mmCIF file with all atom_site columns, C-alpha atoms in Angstrom:
data_model
loop_
_atom_site.group_PDB
_atom_site.id
_atom_site.type_symbol
_atom_site.label_atom_id
_atom_site.label_alt_id
_atom_site.label_comp_id
_atom_site.label_asym_id
_atom_site.label_entity_id
_atom_site.label_seq_id
_atom_site.pdbx_PDB_ins_code
_atom_site.Cartn_x
_atom_site.Cartn_y
_atom_site.Cartn_z
_atom_site.occupancy
_atom_site.B_iso_or_equiv
_atom_site.pdbx_formal_charge
_atom_site.auth_seq_id
_atom_site.auth_comp_id
_atom_site.auth_asym_id
_atom_site.auth_atom_id
_atom_site.pdbx_PDB_model_num
ATOM 1   C CA . UNK A 1 1   ? -7.693  20.802  6.808   1.00 0.00 ? 191 UNK A CA 1
ATOM 2   C CA . UNK A 1 2   ? -8.231  16.872  7.361   1.00 0.00 ? 192 UNK A CA 1
ATOM 3   C CA . UNK A 1 3   ? -10.706 15.480  4.778   1.00 0.00 ? 193 UNK A CA 1
ATOM 4   C CA . UNK A 1 4   ? -10.180 18.957  2.464   1.00 0.00 ? 194 UNK A CA 1
ATOM 5   C CA . UNK A 1 5   ? -6.791  19.231  1.606   1.00 0.00 ? 195 UNK A CA 1
ATOM 6   C CA . UNK A 1 6   ? -4.208  19.040  -2.070  1.00 0.00 ? 196 UNK A CA 1
ATOM 7   C CA . UNK A 1 7   ? -0.058  19.198  -1.105  1.00 0.00 ? 197 UNK A CA 1
ATOM 8   C CA . UNK A 1 8   ? 2.523   18.720  -3.540  1.00 0.00 ? 198 UNK A CA 1
ATOM 9   C CA . UNK A 1 9   ? 4.795   16.209  -3.980  1.00 0.00 ? 199 UNK A CA 1
ATOM 10  C CA . UNK A 1 10  ? 7.993   15.728  -2.555  1.00 0.00 ? 200 UNK A CA 1
ATOM 11  C CA . UNK A 1 11  ? 9.419   13.493  -4.473  1.00 0.00 ? 201 UNK A CA 1
ATOM 12  C CA . UNK A 1 12  ? 8.284   11.567  -7.480  1.00 0.00 ? 202 UNK A CA 1
ATOM 13  C CA . UNK A 1 13  ? 10.268  8.769   -9.592  1.00 0.00 ? 203 UNK A CA 1
ATOM 14  C CA . UNK A 1 14  ? 11.590  9.864   -13.188 1.00 0.00 ? 204 UNK A CA 1
ATOM 15  C CA . UNK A 1 15  ? 10.743  9.280   -16.566 1.00 0.00 ? 205 UNK A CA 1
ATOM 16  C CA . UNK A 1 16  ? 14.018  6.408   -17.317 1.00 0.00 ? 206 UNK A CA 1
ATOM 17  C CA . UNK A 1 17  ? 13.138  4.793   -14.211 1.00 0.00 ? 207 UNK A CA 1
ATOM 18  C CA . UNK A 1 18  ? 9.522   4.574   -15.736 1.00 0.00 ? 208 UNK A CA 1
ATOM 19  C CA . UNK A 1 19  ? 10.581  3.648   -19.474 1.00 0.00 ? 209 UNK A CA 1
ATOM 20  C CA . UNK A 1 20  ? 12.987  1.254   -17.992 1.00 0.00 ? 210 UNK A CA 1
ATOM 21  C CA . UNK A 1 21  ? 10.208  -0.325  -15.919 1.00 0.00 ? 211 UNK A CA 1
ATOM 22  C CA . UNK A 1 22  ? 7.871   -0.471  -19.549 1.00 0.00 ? 212 UNK A CA 1
ATOM 23  C CA . UNK A 1 23  ? 9.520   -3.279  -20.425 1.00 0.00 ? 213 UNK A CA 1
ATOM 24  C CA . UNK A 1 24  ? 8.604   -5.533  -18.106 1.00 0.00 ? 214 UNK A CA 1
ATOM 25  C CA . UNK A 1 25  ? 6.232   -8.092  -17.360 1.00 0.00 ? 215 UNK A CA 1
ATOM 26  C CA . UNK A 1 26  ? 4.174   -6.958  -14.074 1.00 0.00 ? 216 UNK A CA 1
ATOM 27  C CA . UNK A 1 27  ? 4.237   -10.425 -13.435 1.00 0.00 ? 217 UNK A CA 1
ATOM 28  C CA . UNK A 1 28  ? 7.670   -10.410 -12.834 1.00 0.00 ? 218 UNK A CA 1
ATOM 29  C CA . UNK A 1 29  ? 8.009   -7.484  -11.516 1.00 0.00 ? 219 UNK A CA 1
ATOM 30  C CA . UNK A 1 30  ? 5.670   -8.746  -8.852  1.00 0.00 ? 220 UNK A CA 1
ATOM 31  C CA . UNK A 1 31  ? 7.998   -12.519 -8.330  1.00 0.00 ? 221 UNK A CA 1
ATOM 32  C CA . UNK A 1 32  ? 11.013  -9.904  -7.279  1.00 0.00 ? 222 UNK A CA 1
ATOM 33  C CA . UNK A 1 33  ? 8.239   -8.473  -4.384  1.00 0.00 ? 223 UNK A CA 1
ATOM 34  C CA . UNK A 1 34  ? 7.811   -12.124 -3.126  1.00 0.00 ? 224 UNK A CA 1
ATOM 35  C CA . UNK A 1 35  ? 4.490   -12.264 -4.694  1.00 0.00 ? 225 UNK A CA 1
ATOM 36  C CA . UNK A 1 36  ? 3.005   -9.788  -1.996  1.00 0.00 ? 226 UNK A CA 1
ATOM 37  C CA . UNK A 1 37  ? 2.263   -6.769  -3.086  1.00 0.00 ? 227 UNK A CA 1
ATOM 38  C CA . UNK A 1 38  ? -1.035  -6.042  -4.961  1.00 0.00 ? 228 UNK A CA 1
ATOM 39  C CA . UNK A 1 39  ? -3.573  -3.856  -5.554  1.00 0.00 ? 229 UNK A CA 1
ATOM 40  C CA . UNK A 1 40  ? -6.265  -6.589  -5.203  1.00 0.00 ? 230 UNK A CA 1
ATOM 41  C CA . UNK A 1 41  ? -7.409  -9.262  -8.862  1.00 0.00 ? 231 UNK A CA 1
ATOM 42  C CA . UNK A 1 42  ? -10.145 -6.860  -8.547  1.00 0.00 ? 232 UNK A CA 1
ATOM 43  C CA . UNK A 1 43  ? -9.137  -4.109  -10.389 1.00 0.00 ? 233 UNK A CA 1
ATOM 44  C CA . UNK A 1 44  ? -8.341  -4.843  -13.936 1.00 0.00 ? 234 UNK A CA 1
ATOM 45  C CA . UNK A 1 45  ? -7.603  -2.989  -17.358 1.00 0.00 ? 235 UNK A CA 1
ATOM 46  C CA . UNK A 1 46  ? -10.408 -1.394  -18.333 1.00 0.00 ? 236 UNK A CA 1
ATOM 47  C CA . UNK A 1 47  ? -8.173  0.201   -22.318 1.00 0.00 ? 237 UNK A CA 1
ATOM 48  C CA . UNK A 1 48  ? -7.051  -1.878  -24.450 1.00 0.00 ? 238 UNK A CA 1
ATOM 49  C CA . UNK A 1 49  ? -4.218  -2.920  -23.026 1.00 0.00 ? 239 UNK A CA 1
ATOM 50  C CA . UNK A 1 50  ? -1.851  -0.415  -23.437 1.00 0.00 ? 240 UNK A CA 1
ATOM 51  C CA . UNK A 1 51  ? 0.715   -0.728  -20.834 1.00 0.00 ? 241 UNK A CA 1
ATOM 52  C CA . UNK A 1 52  ? 0.800   1.922   -17.691 1.00 0.00 ? 242 UNK A CA 1
ATOM 53  C CA . UNK A 1 53  ? 3.558   2.975   -16.537 1.00 0.00 ? 243 UNK A CA 1
ATOM 54  C CA . UNK A 1 54  ? 4.350   6.565   -13.953 1.00 0.00 ? 244 UNK A CA 1
ATOM 55  C CA . UNK A 1 55  ? 4.925   7.743   -11.354 1.00 0.00 ? 245 UNK A CA 1
ATOM 56  C CA . UNK A 1 56  ? 2.108   8.588   -8.918  1.00 0.00 ? 246 UNK A CA 1
ATOM 57  C CA . UNK A 1 57  ? -0.526  11.049  -7.968  1.00 0.00 ? 247 UNK A CA 1
ATOM 58  C CA . UNK A 1 58  ? -3.028  9.740   -5.270  1.00 0.00 ? 248 UNK A CA 1
ATOM 59  C CA . UNK A 1 59  ? -6.133  10.995  -4.573  1.00 0.00 ? 249 UNK A CA 1
ATOM 60  C CA . UNK A 1 60  ? -8.801  9.919   -1.695  1.00 0.00 ? 250 UNK A CA 1
ATOM 61  C CA . UNK A 1 61  ? -12.089 11.031  -2.142  1.00 0.00 ? 251 UNK A CA 1
ATOM 62  C CA . UNK A 1 62  ? -15.374 9.696   -0.781  1.00 0.00 ? 252 UNK A CA 1
ATOM 63  C CA . UNK A 1 63  ? -17.084 7.294   -2.678  1.00 0.00 ? 253 UNK A CA 1
ATOM 64  C CA . UNK A 1 64  ? -19.188 8.207   -5.728  1.00 0.00 ? 254 UNK A CA 1
ATOM 65  C CA . UNK A 1 65  ? -17.905 11.274  -5.514  1.00 0.00 ? 255 UNK A CA 1
ATOM 66  C CA . UNK A 1 66  ? -15.668 13.092  -7.929  1.00 0.00 ? 256 UNK A CA 1
ATOM 67  C CA . UNK A 1 67  ? -15.259 16.230  -7.029  1.00 0.00 ? 257 UNK A CA 1
ATOM 68  C CA . UNK A 1 68  ? -10.526 16.198  -5.748  1.00 0.00 ? 258 UNK A CA 1
ATOM 69  C CA . UNK A 1 69  ? -10.114 13.667  -8.768  1.00 0.00 ? 259 UNK A CA 1
ATOM 70  C CA . UNK A 1 70  ? -11.386 16.371  -11.068 1.00 0.00 ? 260 UNK A CA 1
ATOM 71  C CA . UNK A 1 71  ? -8.695  18.587  -9.075  1.00 0.00 ? 261 UNK A CA 1
ATOM 72  C CA . UNK A 1 72  ? -6.184  15.388  -9.902  1.00 0.00 ? 262 UNK A CA 1
ATOM 73  C CA . UNK A 1 73  ? -6.861  15.743  -13.560 1.00 0.00 ? 263 UNK A CA 1
ATOM 74  C CA . UNK A 1 74  ? -5.239  19.999  -12.891 1.00 0.00 ? 264 UNK A CA 1
ATOM 75  C CA . UNK A 1 75  ? -2.762  18.820  -10.314 1.00 0.00 ? 265 UNK A CA 1
ATOM 76  C CA . UNK A 1 76  ? -1.103  15.705  -12.121 1.00 0.00 ? 266 UNK A CA 1
ATOM 77  C CA . UNK A 1 77  ? 1.313   16.862  -14.857 1.00 0.00 ? 267 UNK A CA 1
ATOM 78  C CA . UNK A 1 78  ? 2.412   14.873  -17.790 1.00 0.00 ? 268 UNK A CA 1
ATOM 79  C CA . UNK A 1 79  ? 2.900   11.604  -17.128 1.00 0.00 ? 269 UNK A CA 1
ATOM 80  C CA . UNK A 1 80  ? 1.470   10.945  -14.242 1.00 0.00 ? 270 UNK A CA 1
ATOM 81  C CA . UNK A 1 81  ? -0.690  8.600   -13.291 1.00 0.00 ? 271 UNK A CA 1
ATOM 82  C CA . UNK A 1 82  ? -3.609  9.771   -10.757 1.00 0.00 ? 272 UNK A CA 1
ATOM 83  C CA . UNK A 1 83  ? -4.110  6.598   -8.789  1.00 0.00 ? 273 UNK A CA 1
ATOM 84  C CA . UNK A 1 84  ? -7.486  7.586   -6.482  1.00 0.00 ? 274 UNK A CA 1
ATOM 85  C CA . UNK A 1 85  ? -8.854  4.939   -3.036  1.00 0.00 ? 275 UNK A CA 1
ATOM 86  C CA . UNK A 1 86  ? -12.254 5.401   -3.651  1.00 0.00 ? 276 UNK A CA 1
ATOM 87  C CA . UNK A 1 87  ? -12.927 2.897   -1.198  1.00 0.00 ? 277 UNK A CA 1
ATOM 88  C CA . UNK A 1 88  ? -14.208 0.080   -3.871  1.00 0.00 ? 278 UNK A CA 1
ATOM 89  C CA . UNK A 1 89  ? -17.492 1.395   -4.558  1.00 0.00 ? 279 UNK A CA 1
ATOM 90  C CA . UNK A 1 90  ? -19.389 0.293   -7.257  1.00 0.00 ? 280 UNK A CA 1
ATOM 91  C CA . UNK A 1 91  ? -22.827 2.422   -6.973  1.00 0.00 ? 281 UNK A CA 1
ATOM 92  C CA . UNK A 1 92  ? -21.420 5.076   -8.636  1.00 0.00 ? 282 UNK A CA 1
ATOM 93  C CA . UNK A 1 93  ? -19.065 5.881   -11.533 1.00 0.00 ? 283 UNK A CA 1
ATOM 94  C CA . UNK A 1 94  ? -15.788 7.772   -10.701 1.00 0.00 ? 284 UNK A CA 1
ATOM 95  C CA . UNK A 1 95  ? -15.071 8.853   -13.909 1.00 0.00 ? 285 UNK A CA 1
ATOM 96  C CA . UNK A 1 96  ? -15.843 8.773   -17.402 1.00 0.00 ? 286 UNK A CA 1
ATOM 97  C CA . UNK A 1 97  ? -14.508 9.169   -20.900 1.00 0.00 ? 287 UNK A CA 1
ATOM 98  C CA . UNK A 1 98  ? -14.922 12.775  -20.513 1.00 0.00 ? 288 UNK A CA 1
ATOM 99  C CA . UNK A 1 99  ? -12.303 12.281  -18.068 1.00 0.00 ? 289 UNK A CA 1
ATOM 100 C CA . UNK A 1 100 ? -10.712 10.460  -19.956 1.00 0.00 ? 290 UNK A CA 1
ATOM 101 C CA . UNK A 1 101 ? -10.625 11.833  -23.163 1.00 0.00 ? 291 UNK A CA 1
ATOM 102 C CA . UNK A 1 102 ? -9.346  15.325  -21.051 1.00 0.00 ? 292 UNK A CA 1
ATOM 103 C CA . UNK A 1 103 ? -6.621  13.273  -18.827 1.00 0.00 ? 293 UNK A CA 1
ATOM 104 C CA . UNK A 1 104 ? -5.304  11.985  -22.109 1.00 0.00 ? 294 UNK A CA 1
ATOM 105 C CA . UNK A 1 105 ? -5.071  15.647  -24.069 1.00 0.00 ? 295 UNK A CA 1
ATOM 106 C CA . UNK A 1 106 ? -2.952  16.894  -20.677 1.00 0.00 ? 296 UNK A CA 1
ATOM 107 C CA . UNK A 1 107 ? -0.460  13.797  -21.875 1.00 0.00 ? 297 UNK A CA 1
ATOM 108 C CA . UNK A 1 108 ? -1.367  11.762  -18.264 1.00 0.00 ? 298 UNK A CA 1
ATOM 109 C CA . UNK A 1 109 ? 0.315   8.493   -18.530 1.00 0.00 ? 299 UNK A CA 1
ATOM 110 C CA . UNK A 1 110 ? -2.874  7.142   -16.822 1.00 0.00 ? 300 UNK A CA 1
ATOM 111 C CA . UNK A 1 111 ? -5.699  6.493   -14.373 1.00 0.00 ? 301 UNK A CA 1
ATOM 112 C CA . UNK A 1 112 ? -6.453  3.850   -11.222 1.00 0.00 ? 302 UNK A CA 1
ATOM 113 C CA . UNK A 1 113 ? -9.668  3.974   -9.549  1.00 0.00 ? 303 UNK A CA 1
ATOM 114 C CA . UNK A 1 114 ? -10.847 1.812   -6.568  1.00 0.00 ? 304 UNK A CA 1
ATOM 115 C CA . UNK A 1 115 ? -14.359 2.327   -7.189  1.00 0.00 ? 305 UNK A CA 1
ATOM 116 C CA . UNK A 1 116 ? -16.365 2.380   -11.213 1.00 0.00 ? 306 UNK A CA 1
ATOM 117 C CA . UNK A 1 117 ? -16.203 3.099   -14.461 1.00 0.00 ? 307 UNK A CA 1
ATOM 118 C CA . UNK A 1 118 ? -18.746 4.372   -17.048 1.00 0.00 ? 308 UNK A CA 1
ATOM 119 C CA . UNK A 1 119 ? -18.833 4.760   -21.029 1.00 0.00 ? 309 UNK A CA 1
ATOM 120 C CA . UNK A 1 120 ? -15.996 1.748   -20.765 1.00 0.00 ? 310 UNK A CA 1
ATOM 121 C CA . UNK A 1 121 ? -16.714 0.508   -24.342 1.00 0.00 ? 311 UNK A CA 1
ATOM 122 C CA . UNK A 1 122 ? -15.777 3.294   -25.129 1.00 0.00 ? 312 UNK A CA 1
ATOM 123 C CA . UNK A 1 123 ? -12.672 3.267   -22.599 1.00 0.00 ? 313 UNK A CA 1
ATOM 124 C CA . UNK A 1 124 ? -12.411 -0.330  -23.559 1.00 0.00 ? 314 UNK A CA 1
ATOM 125 C CA . UNK A 1 125 ? -11.672 0.210   -27.207 1.00 0.00 ? 315 UNK A CA 1
ATOM 126 C CA . UNK A 1 126 ? -8.775  3.301   -26.283 1.00 0.00 ? 316 UNK A CA 1
ATOM 127 C CA . UNK A 1 127 ? -5.102  2.915   -25.662 1.00 0.00 ? 317 UNK A CA 1
ATOM 128 C CA . UNK A 1 128 ? -5.097  4.772   -22.660 1.00 0.00 ? 318 UNK A CA 1
ATOM 129 C CA . UNK A 1 129 ? -4.557  2.925   -19.844 1.00 0.00 ? 319 UNK A CA 1
ATOM 130 C CA . UNK A 1 130 ? -7.606  2.676   -16.849 1.00 0.00 ? 320 UNK A CA 1
ATOM 131 C CA . UNK A 1 131 ? -7.676  0.473   -13.903 1.00 0.00 ? 321 UNK A CA 1
ATOM 132 C CA . UNK A 1 132 ? -11.056 0.173   -12.417 1.00 0.00 ? 322 UNK A CA 1
ATOM 133 C CA . UNK A 1 133 ? -12.729 -2.134  -10.487 1.00 0.00 ? 323 UNK A CA 1
ATOM 134 C CA . UNK A 1 134 ? -16.240 -2.302  -12.185 1.00 0.00 ? 324 UNK A CA 1
ATOM 135 C CA . UNK A 1 135 ? -18.870 -0.704  -14.333 1.00 0.00 ? 325 UNK A CA 1
ATOM 136 C CA . UNK A 1 136 ? -21.955 1.189   -13.663 1.00 0.00 ? 326 UNK A CA 1
ATOM 137 C CA . UNK A 1 137 ? -24.213 4.025   -15.556 1.00 0.00 ? 327 UNK A CA 1
ATOM 138 C CA . UNK A 1 138 ? -24.412 5.626   -12.341 1.00 0.00 ? 328 UNK A CA 1
ATOM 139 C CA . UNK A 1 139 ? -22.684 9.065   -12.190 1.00 0.00 ? 329 UNK A CA 1
ATOM 140 C CA . UNK A 1 140 ? -20.868 10.370  -9.495  1.00 0.00 ? 330 UNK A CA 1
ATOM 141 C CA . UNK A 1 141 ? -21.438 13.344  -7.124  1.00 0.00 ? 331 UNK A CA 1
ATOM 142 C CA . UNK A 1 142 ? -19.182 16.316  -6.952  1.00 0.00 ? 332 UNK A CA 1
ATOM 143 C CA . UNK A 1 143 ? -19.282 17.704  -3.572  1.00 0.00 ? 333 UNK A CA 1
ATOM 144 C CA . UNK A 1 144 ? -16.309 15.916  -1.274  1.00 0.00 ? 334 UNK A CA 1
ATOM 145 C CA . UNK A 1 145 ? -14.369 15.353  0.422   1.00 0.00 ? 335 UNK A CA 1
ATOM 146 C CA . UNK A 1 146 ? -11.318 14.611  -0.791  1.00 0.00 ? 336 UNK A CA 1
ATOM 147 C CA . UNK A 1 147 ? -7.130  14.296  -0.051  1.00 0.00 ? 337 UNK A CA 1
ATOM 148 C CA . UNK A 1 148 ? -4.560  14.362  -3.252  1.00 0.00 ? 338 UNK A CA 1
ATOM 149 C CA . UNK A 1 149 ? -1.617  13.947  -2.740  1.00 0.00 ? 339 UNK A CA 1
ATOM 150 C CA . UNK A 1 150 ? -1.655  11.606  0.853   1.00 0.00 ? 340 UNK A CA 1
ATOM 151 C CA . UNK A 1 151 ? -0.044  8.032   1.377   1.00 0.00 ? 341 UNK A CA 1
ATOM 152 C CA . UNK A 1 152 ? -3.139  5.957   0.305   1.00 0.00 ? 342 UNK A CA 1
ATOM 153 C CA . UNK A 1 153 ? -3.605  1.554   0.441   1.00 0.00 ? 343 UNK A CA 1
ATOM 154 C CA . UNK A 1 154 ? -5.761  -0.274  -2.628  1.00 0.00 ? 344 UNK A CA 1
ATOM 155 C CA . UNK A 1 155 ? -6.271  -3.741  -1.216  1.00 0.00 ? 345 UNK A CA 1
ATOM 156 C CA . UNK A 1 156 ? -3.835  -3.191  1.651   1.00 0.00 ? 346 UNK A CA 1
ATOM 157 C CA . UNK A 1 157 ? -1.243  -1.568  -1.135  1.00 0.00 ? 347 UNK A CA 1
ATOM 158 C CA . UNK A 1 158 ? 0.447   1.068   0.249   1.00 0.00 ? 348 UNK A CA 1
ATOM 159 C CA . UNK A 1 159 ? 0.796   4.349   -2.505  1.00 0.00 ? 349 UNK A CA 1
ATOM 160 C CA . UNK A 1 160 ? 2.501   6.920   -1.320  1.00 0.00 ? 350 UNK A CA 1
ATOM 161 C CA . UNK A 1 161 ? 2.943   10.398  -4.054  1.00 0.00 ? 351 UNK A CA 1
ATOM 162 C CA . UNK A 1 162 ? 5.570   10.233  -6.645  1.00 0.00 ? 352 UNK A CA 1
ATOM 163 C CA . UNK A 1 163 ? 5.780   6.493   -5.952  1.00 0.00 ? 353 UNK A CA 1
ATOM 164 C CA . UNK A 1 164 ? 6.215   4.045   -9.601  1.00 0.00 ? 354 UNK A CA 1
ATOM 165 C CA . UNK A 1 165 ? 3.128   2.567   -10.180 1.00 0.00 ? 355 UNK A CA 1
ATOM 166 C CA . UNK A 1 166 ? 3.395   0.085   -14.094 1.00 0.00 ? 356 UNK A CA 1
ATOM 167 C CA . UNK A 1 167 ? 0.173   -2.340  -14.612 1.00 0.00 ? 357 UNK A CA 1
ATOM 168 C CA . UNK A 1 168 ? -0.710  -4.609  -18.263 1.00 0.00 ? 358 UNK A CA 1
ATOM 169 C CA . UNK A 1 169 ? -2.834  -7.416  -18.422 1.00 0.00 ? 359 UNK A CA 1
ATOM 170 C CA . UNK A 1 170 ? -1.700  -8.798  -15.653 1.00 0.00 ? 360 UNK A CA 1
ATOM 171 C CA . UNK A 1 171 ? -3.041  -5.971  -13.890 1.00 0.00 ? 361 UNK A CA 1
ATOM 172 C CA . UNK A 1 172 ? -1.524  -3.463  -11.740 1.00 0.00 ? 362 UNK A CA 1
ATOM 173 C CA . UNK A 1 173 ? 1.425   -3.330  -9.042  1.00 0.00 ? 363 UNK A CA 1
ATOM 174 C CA . UNK A 1 174 ? 3.605   0.351   -7.151  1.00 0.00 ? 364 UNK A CA 1
ATOM 175 C CA . UNK A 1 175 ? 7.034   -0.500  -6.523  1.00 0.00 ? 365 UNK A CA 1
ATOM 176 C CA . UNK A 1 176 ? 8.173   2.263   -3.718  1.00 0.00 ? 366 UNK A CA 1
ATOM 177 C CA . UNK A 1 177 ? 9.935   5.275   -4.656  1.00 0.00 ? 367 UNK A CA 1
ATOM 178 C CA . UNK A 1 178 ? 13.296  4.368   -2.779  1.00 0.00 ? 368 UNK A CA 1
ATOM 179 C CA . UNK A 1 179 ? 12.784  0.641   -3.852  1.00 0.00 ? 369 UNK A CA 1
ATOM 180 C CA . UNK A 1 180 ? 12.684  1.254   -7.503  1.00 0.00 ? 370 UNK A CA 1
ATOM 181 C CA . UNK A 1 181 ? 16.374  0.834   -8.467  1.00 0.00 ? 371 UNK A CA 1
ATOM 182 C CA . UNK A 1 182 ? 16.983  -2.132  -6.467  1.00 0.00 ? 372 UNK A CA 1
ATOM 183 C CA . UNK A 1 183 ? 13.865  -3.963  -8.148  1.00 0.00 ? 373 UNK A CA 1
ATOM 184 C CA . UNK A 1 184 ? 14.457  -3.031  -11.561 1.00 0.00 ? 374 UNK A CA 1
ATOM 185 C CA . UNK A 1 185 ? 17.662  -4.412  -11.130 1.00 0.00 ? 375 UNK A CA 1
ATOM 186 C CA . UNK A 1 186 ? 16.482  -8.167  -9.864  1.00 0.00 ? 376 UNK A CA 1
ATOM 187 C CA . UNK A 1 187 ? 13.319  -7.891  -12.229 1.00 0.00 ? 377 UNK A CA 1
ATOM 188 C CA . UNK A 1 188 ? 15.930  -7.509  -15.679 1.00 0.00 ? 378 UNK A CA 1
ATOM 189 C CA . UNK A 1 189 ? 17.554  -11.033 -13.927 1.00 0.00 ? 379 UNK A CA 1
ATOM 190 C CA . UNK A 1 190 ? 14.915  -12.675 -13.119 1.00 0.00 ? 380 UNK A CA 1
ATOM 191 C CA . UNK A 1 191 ? 13.392  -11.694 -17.264 1.00 0.00 ? 381 UNK A CA 1
ATOM 192 C CA . UNK A 1 192 ? 16.740  -12.562 -19.152 1.00 0.00 ? 382 UNK A CA 1
ATOM 193 C CA . UNK A 1 193 ? 16.494  -15.974 -17.046 1.00 0.00 ? 383 UNK A CA 1
ATOM 194 C CA . UNK A 1 194 ? 13.151  -16.502 -18.166 1.00 0.00 ? 384 UNK A CA 1
ATOM 195 C CA . UNK A 1 195 ? 13.552  -15.429 -22.398 1.00 0.00 ? 385 UNK A CA 1
ATOM 196 C CA . UNK A 1 196 ? 16.398  -18.232 -22.197 1.00 0.00 ? 386 UNK A CA 1
ATOM 197 C CA . UNK A 1 197 ? 13.543  -20.995 -20.342 1.00 0.00 ? 387 UNK A CA 1
ATOM 198 C CA . UNK A 1 198 ? 11.533  -19.837 -23.251 1.00 0.00 ? 388 UNK A CA 1
ATOM 199 C CA . UNK A 1 199 ? 15.028  -20.579 -25.712 1.00 0.00 ? 389 UNK A CA 1
ATOM 200 C CA . UNK A 1 200 ? 15.177  -23.484 -24.035 1.00 0.00 ? 390 UNK A CA 1
ATOM 201 C CA . UNK A 1 201 ? 11.316  -24.522 -24.580 1.00 0.00 ? 391 UNK A CA 1
ATOM 202 C CA . UNK A 1 202 ? 11.301  -24.021 -28.239 1.00 0.00 ? 392 UNK A CA 1
ATOM 203 C CA . UNK A 1 203 ? 14.668  -25.515 -28.785 1.00 0.00 ? 393 UNK A CA 1
ATOM 204 C CA . UNK A 1 204 ? 13.431  -28.269 -27.438 1.00 0.00 ? 394 UNK A CA 1
ATOM 205 C CA . UNK A 1 205 ? 16.349  -28.837 -24.942 1.00 0.00 ? 395 UNK A CA 1
ATOM 206 C CA . UNK A 1 206 ? 14.180  -27.170 -22.173 1.00 0.00 ? 396 UNK A CA 1
ATOM 207 C CA . UNK A 1 207 ? 15.241  -29.238 -18.829 1.00 0.00 ? 397 UNK A CA 1
ATOM 208 C CA . UNK A 1 208 ? 12.633  -30.007 -16.504 1.00 0.00 ? 398 UNK A CA 1
ATOM 209 C CA . UNK A 1 209 ? 14.857  -32.308 -13.850 1.00 0.00 ? 399 UNK A CA 1
ATOM 210 C CA . UNK A 1 210 ? 13.597  -29.554 -11.015 1.00 0.00 ? 400 UNK A CA 1
ATOM 211 C CA . UNK A 1 211 ? 10.118  -31.357 -10.386 1.00 0.00 ? 401 UNK A CA 1
ATOM 212 C CA . UNK A 1 212 ? 11.730  -34.102 -9.527  1.00 0.00 ? 402 UNK A CA 1
ATOM 213 C CA . UNK A 1 213 ? 14.025  -32.583 -7.169  1.00 0.00 ? 403 UNK A CA 1
ATOM 214 C CA . UNK A 1 214 ? 11.811  -30.387 -5.558  1.00 0.00 ? 404 UNK A CA 1
ATOM 215 C CA . UNK A 1 215 ? 9.546   -33.422 -4.531  1.00 0.00 ? 405 UNK A CA 1
ATOM 216 C CA . UNK A 1 216 ? 12.093  -35.479 -3.209  1.00 0.00 ? 406 UNK A CA 1
ATOM 217 C CA . UNK A 1 217 ? 13.503  -32.025 -1.577  1.00 0.00 ? 407 UNK A CA 1
ATOM 218 C CA . UNK A 1 218 ? 9.440   -32.315 0.102   1.00 0.00 ? 408 UNK A CA 1
ATOM 219 C CA . UNK A 1 219 ? 9.643   -35.983 0.761   1.00 0.00 ? 409 UNK A CA 1
ATOM 220 C CA . UNK A 1 220 ? 6.561   -37.033 -2.291  1.00 0.00 ? 410 UNK A CA 1
ATOM 221 C CA . UNK A 1 221 ? 8.848   -38.183 -5.123  1.00 0.00 ? 411 UNK A CA 1
ATOM 222 C CA . UNK A 1 222 ? 8.580   -41.004 -6.425  1.00 0.00 ? 412 UNK A CA 1
#
C-alpha cells in the first residue's frame, strides 16, 4: 500500500567499503563527485563530531510523525545508517534522546533526519552520529503514514536503500552503491595529493605559481 509499506533492501555496501571511506574527508569525496551532490547545508552534525559511515536504511514519513522511524530502528541492522525524509519540517522533532540511545544500543552507525530533533544537549555530548536540520522541544506524532526502504531525496540528493552514507563535521553525502569503488579510488588519489600539499607548506616548498597561470588563462593576469 502506497504510504504504508516496509520493503526489504535488495543490496547494501559492505563493511569493508564503509571502513575505507571513514578514513577520507567528506569534502574530498564531494570534490571527486564534481561538487554536485549534497543533502543541503542545513543538515548539520548534532553530535560530538564522530565520523559517520554505513549503508542506508531509508524512511519517508509525514512531517512531524515518527511511527515508521520507530519501525526502522527494528528493521535496521548493526552498522546501518537510518536516513529519514521528514520533509525538512522543523515544527516537531522526529527523534530524541531515547531513540538515539536505542539506536546506539542496537549497533547502528548513525541517524540522518531531514527535519528536527530534540534533547539536543544530550545528543551533542554523545558520540553517536546524528545529522539533522534543526532543533525543537515539540515532540512527534505516531500515526503514519510512512515508508521504509524506498528511494528518497534530501535537498535533491537521491538516496537508494543500501547506498553509502558518510558524514563528518563538514556535512553528509550519499555515494550510490554502483559508484563506491570508482569514487573511492579517485578520492584516495585526491586525498594523497592534498596531504602532499600540506607537507610542502610545512616544509616551505609550496608552489603557488598555479594562481598566476590560472589568471593568465582567464585573461586576468597582471
